[in-house]
Tab-separated table of C-alpha atoms and ligand atoms in Angstrom:
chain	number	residue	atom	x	y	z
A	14	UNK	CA	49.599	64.458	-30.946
A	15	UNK	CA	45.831	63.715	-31.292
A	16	UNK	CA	44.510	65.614	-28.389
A	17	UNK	CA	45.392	68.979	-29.095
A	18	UNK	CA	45.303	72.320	-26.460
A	19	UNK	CA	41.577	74.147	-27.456
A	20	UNK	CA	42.201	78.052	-27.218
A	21	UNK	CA	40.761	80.106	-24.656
A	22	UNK	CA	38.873	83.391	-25.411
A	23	UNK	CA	41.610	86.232	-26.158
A	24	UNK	CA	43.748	83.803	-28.634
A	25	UNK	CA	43.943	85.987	-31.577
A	26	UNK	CA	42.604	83.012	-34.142
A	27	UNK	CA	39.737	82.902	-32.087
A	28	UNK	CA	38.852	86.389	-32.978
A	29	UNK	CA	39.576	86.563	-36.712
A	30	UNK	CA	38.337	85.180	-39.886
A	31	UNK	CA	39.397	82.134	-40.954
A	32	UNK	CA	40.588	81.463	-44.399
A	33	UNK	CA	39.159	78.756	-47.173
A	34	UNK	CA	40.626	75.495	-47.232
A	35	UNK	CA	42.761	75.166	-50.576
A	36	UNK	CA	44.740	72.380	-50.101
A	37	UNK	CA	43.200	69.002	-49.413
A	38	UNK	CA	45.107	65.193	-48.181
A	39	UNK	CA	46.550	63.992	-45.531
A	40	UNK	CA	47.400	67.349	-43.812
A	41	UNK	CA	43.859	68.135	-43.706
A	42	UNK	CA	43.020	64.728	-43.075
A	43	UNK	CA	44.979	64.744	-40.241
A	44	UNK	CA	43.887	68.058	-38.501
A	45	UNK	CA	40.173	66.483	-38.935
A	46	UNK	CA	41.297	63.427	-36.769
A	47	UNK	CA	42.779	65.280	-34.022
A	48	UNK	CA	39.520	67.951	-34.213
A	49	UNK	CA	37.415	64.903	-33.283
A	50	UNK	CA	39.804	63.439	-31.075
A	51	UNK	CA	39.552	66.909	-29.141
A	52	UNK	CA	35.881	67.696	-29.066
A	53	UNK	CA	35.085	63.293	-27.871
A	54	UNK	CA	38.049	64.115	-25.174
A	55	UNK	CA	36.578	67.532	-24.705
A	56	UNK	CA	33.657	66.597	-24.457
A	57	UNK	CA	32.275	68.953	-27.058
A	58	UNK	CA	29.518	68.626	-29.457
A	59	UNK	CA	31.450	70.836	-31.708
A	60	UNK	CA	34.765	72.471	-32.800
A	61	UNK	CA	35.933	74.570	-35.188
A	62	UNK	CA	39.623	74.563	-35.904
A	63	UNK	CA	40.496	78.184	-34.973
A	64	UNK	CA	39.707	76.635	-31.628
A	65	UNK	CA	43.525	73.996	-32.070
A	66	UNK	CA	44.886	77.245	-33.212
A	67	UNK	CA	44.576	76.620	-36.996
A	68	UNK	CA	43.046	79.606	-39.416
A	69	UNK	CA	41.100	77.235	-41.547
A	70	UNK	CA	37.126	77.091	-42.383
A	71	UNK	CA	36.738	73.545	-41.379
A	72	UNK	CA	34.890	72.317	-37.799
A	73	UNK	CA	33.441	69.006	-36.704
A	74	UNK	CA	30.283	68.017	-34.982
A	75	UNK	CA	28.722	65.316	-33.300
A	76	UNK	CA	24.879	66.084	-32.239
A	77	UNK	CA	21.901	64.052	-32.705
A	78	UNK	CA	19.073	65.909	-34.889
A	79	UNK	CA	16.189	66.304	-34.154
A	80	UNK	CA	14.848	63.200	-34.754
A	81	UNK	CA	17.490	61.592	-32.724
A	82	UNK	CA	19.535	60.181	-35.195
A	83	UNK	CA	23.566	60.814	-34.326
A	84	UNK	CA	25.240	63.251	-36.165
A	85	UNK	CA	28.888	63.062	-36.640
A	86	UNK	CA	31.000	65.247	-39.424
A	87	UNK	CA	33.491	67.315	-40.958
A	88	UNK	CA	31.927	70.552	-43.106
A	89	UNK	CA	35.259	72.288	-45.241
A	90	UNK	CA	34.426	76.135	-46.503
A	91	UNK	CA	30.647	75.864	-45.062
A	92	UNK	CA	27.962	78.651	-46.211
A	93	UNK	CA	25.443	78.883	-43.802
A	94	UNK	CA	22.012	80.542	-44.742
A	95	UNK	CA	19.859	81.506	-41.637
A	96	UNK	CA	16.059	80.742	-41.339
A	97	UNK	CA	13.724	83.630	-39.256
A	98	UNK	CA	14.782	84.488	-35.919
A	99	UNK	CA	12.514	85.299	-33.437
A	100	UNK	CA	12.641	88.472	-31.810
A	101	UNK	CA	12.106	88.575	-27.569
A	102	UNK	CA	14.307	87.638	-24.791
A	103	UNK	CA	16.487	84.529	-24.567
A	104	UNK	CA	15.985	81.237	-22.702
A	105	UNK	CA	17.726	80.458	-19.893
A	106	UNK	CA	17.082	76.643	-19.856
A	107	UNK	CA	16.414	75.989	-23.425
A	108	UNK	CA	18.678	78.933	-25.699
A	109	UNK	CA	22.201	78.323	-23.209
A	110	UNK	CA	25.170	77.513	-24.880
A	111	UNK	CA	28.672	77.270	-23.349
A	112	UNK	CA	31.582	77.074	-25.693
A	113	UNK	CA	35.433	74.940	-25.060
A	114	UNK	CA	36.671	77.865	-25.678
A	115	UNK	CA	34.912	80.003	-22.663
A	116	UNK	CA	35.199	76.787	-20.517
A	117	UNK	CA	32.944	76.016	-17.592
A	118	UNK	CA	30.181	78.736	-18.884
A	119	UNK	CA	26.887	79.089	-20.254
A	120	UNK	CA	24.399	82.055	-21.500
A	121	UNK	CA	21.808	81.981	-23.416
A	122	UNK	CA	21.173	83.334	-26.866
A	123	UNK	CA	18.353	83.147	-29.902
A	124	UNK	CA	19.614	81.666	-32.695
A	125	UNK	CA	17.560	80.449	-36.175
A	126	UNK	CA	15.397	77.791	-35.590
A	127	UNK	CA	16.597	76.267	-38.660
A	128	UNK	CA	19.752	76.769	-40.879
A	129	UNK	CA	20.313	74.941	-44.472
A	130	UNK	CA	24.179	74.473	-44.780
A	131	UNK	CA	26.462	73.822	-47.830
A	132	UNK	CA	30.011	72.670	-47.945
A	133	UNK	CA	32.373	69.881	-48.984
A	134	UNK	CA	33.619	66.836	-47.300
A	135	UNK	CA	37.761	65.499	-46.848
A	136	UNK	CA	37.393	64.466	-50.720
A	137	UNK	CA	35.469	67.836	-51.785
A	138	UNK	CA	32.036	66.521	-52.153
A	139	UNK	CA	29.482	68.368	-51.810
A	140	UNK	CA	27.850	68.354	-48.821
A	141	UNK	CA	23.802	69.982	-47.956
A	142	UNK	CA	22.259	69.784	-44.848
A	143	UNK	CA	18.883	70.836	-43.252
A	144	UNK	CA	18.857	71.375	-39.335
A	145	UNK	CA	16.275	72.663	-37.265
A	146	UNK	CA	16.495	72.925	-33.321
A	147	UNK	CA	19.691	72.296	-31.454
A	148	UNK	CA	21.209	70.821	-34.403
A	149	UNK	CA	20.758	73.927	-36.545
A	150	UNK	CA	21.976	75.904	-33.119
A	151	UNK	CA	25.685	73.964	-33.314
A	152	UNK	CA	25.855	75.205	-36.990
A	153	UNK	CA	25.440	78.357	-35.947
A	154	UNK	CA	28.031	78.330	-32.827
A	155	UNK	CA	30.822	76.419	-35.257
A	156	UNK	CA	30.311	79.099	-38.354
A	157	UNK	CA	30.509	81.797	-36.082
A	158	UNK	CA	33.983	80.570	-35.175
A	159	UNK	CA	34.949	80.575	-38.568
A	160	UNK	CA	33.735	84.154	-39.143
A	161	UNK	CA	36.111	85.108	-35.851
A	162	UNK	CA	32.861	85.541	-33.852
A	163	UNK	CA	31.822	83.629	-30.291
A	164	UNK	CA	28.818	83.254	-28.909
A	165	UNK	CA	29.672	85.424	-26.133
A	166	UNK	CA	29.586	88.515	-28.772
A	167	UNK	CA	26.153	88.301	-29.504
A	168	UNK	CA	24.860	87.751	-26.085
A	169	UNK	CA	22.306	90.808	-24.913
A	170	UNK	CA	24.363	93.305	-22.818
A	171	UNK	CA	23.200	92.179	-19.348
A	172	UNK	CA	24.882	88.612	-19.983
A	173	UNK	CA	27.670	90.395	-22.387
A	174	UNK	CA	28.685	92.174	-18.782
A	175	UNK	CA	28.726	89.067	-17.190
A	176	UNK	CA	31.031	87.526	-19.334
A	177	UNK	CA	33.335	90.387	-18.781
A	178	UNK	CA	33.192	89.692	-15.477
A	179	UNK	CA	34.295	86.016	-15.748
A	180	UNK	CA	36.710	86.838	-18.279
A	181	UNK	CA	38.231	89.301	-15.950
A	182	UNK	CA	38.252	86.729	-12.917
A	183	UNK	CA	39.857	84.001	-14.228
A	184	UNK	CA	42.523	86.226	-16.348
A	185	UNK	CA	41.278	85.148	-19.949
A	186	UNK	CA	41.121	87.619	-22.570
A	187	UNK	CA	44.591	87.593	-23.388
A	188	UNK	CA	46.605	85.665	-25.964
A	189	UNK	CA	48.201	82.143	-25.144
A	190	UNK	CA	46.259	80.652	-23.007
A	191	UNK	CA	44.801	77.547	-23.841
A	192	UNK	CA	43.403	74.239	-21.891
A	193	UNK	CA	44.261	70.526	-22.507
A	194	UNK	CA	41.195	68.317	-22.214
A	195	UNK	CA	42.053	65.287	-20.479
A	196	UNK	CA	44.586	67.109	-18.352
A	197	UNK	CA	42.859	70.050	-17.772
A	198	UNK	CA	39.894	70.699	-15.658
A	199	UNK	CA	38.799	73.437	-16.479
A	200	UNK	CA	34.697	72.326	-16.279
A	201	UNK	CA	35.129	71.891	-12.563
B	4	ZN	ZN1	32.550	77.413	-29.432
């Protein structure tokens, strides 16, 4: 079962903390491979495994930096630490992010401009990494998820009432609902 069903906004996991990853092998390794089997079928550039339903700090990501190199990984138990954010009003065409699990949508939001982030890999090494730009951005959207948070909660209350809207429309906000990428189409 590679491709698993991503949870839609209202799942309970997607709204709590998740806890540290303790036990490491194959059952990890395996929830890995079906995270990136998800977000390529998705397509995502990220996901975060309270997304497939699992409580665990662990997401995936596949972005290129920003000096265009393709980025592709796993980050267990990340710490993030946050460089300035600028204060003012969000960017329509440059600050939107949508989310698989508020499929179909996208509002913008200031983030960090850059991010340092610390973790371990499948086999617990360390792992360090400097972003800046949209990059750094994707750290931010998959740590959230780990901390229970989506980018729809920190939207500014204009686009927060929006979302209410939507969520109201299509009947999300509730648990058990979930999409199957590949079957579902959910973008259209
Ligand atoms: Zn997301």
């Amino acid at each position: 079962m590679p491709i698993r069903p991503i949870c839609i906004v209202g799942e309970p996991v997607l709204h709590t903390p998740a806890q540290p990853v303790t036990e490491f092998g194959e059952a990890l390794n395996q929830l890995v491979e079906d995270m990136f089997d998800t977000m390529d079928k998705a397509p995502g550039v990220g996901l975060a495994a309270p997304q497939i339903g699992e409580n665990l700090r662990v997401f995936v990501y596949d972005y290129p930096d920003d000096e265009g190199n393709e980025r592709r990984g796993v980050i267990v138990n990340p710490h993030l630490v946050l460089g300035p954010i600028r204060s003012g009003t969000p960017d329509w065409d440059t600050e939107s992010e949508g989310c698989l699990s508020v499929p179909g949508e996208r509002f913008p939001l200031i983030r960090a401009e850059s991010v340092r982030i610390t973790g371990v890999d499948l086999n617990q090494n360390p792992i360090e990494i400097e972003a800046t730009g949209w990059f750094a951005r994707i750290f931010q959207h998959e740590f959230d998820h780990l901390e229970g948070t989506l980018y729809i909660d920190r939207l500014v209350d204009e686009y927060k009432d929006e979302v209410a809207e939507i969520i109201r429309e299509w009947g999300w906000g509730k648990p058990n609902l979930s999409w199957l990428p590949g079957k579902d189409n959910l973008e259209g």
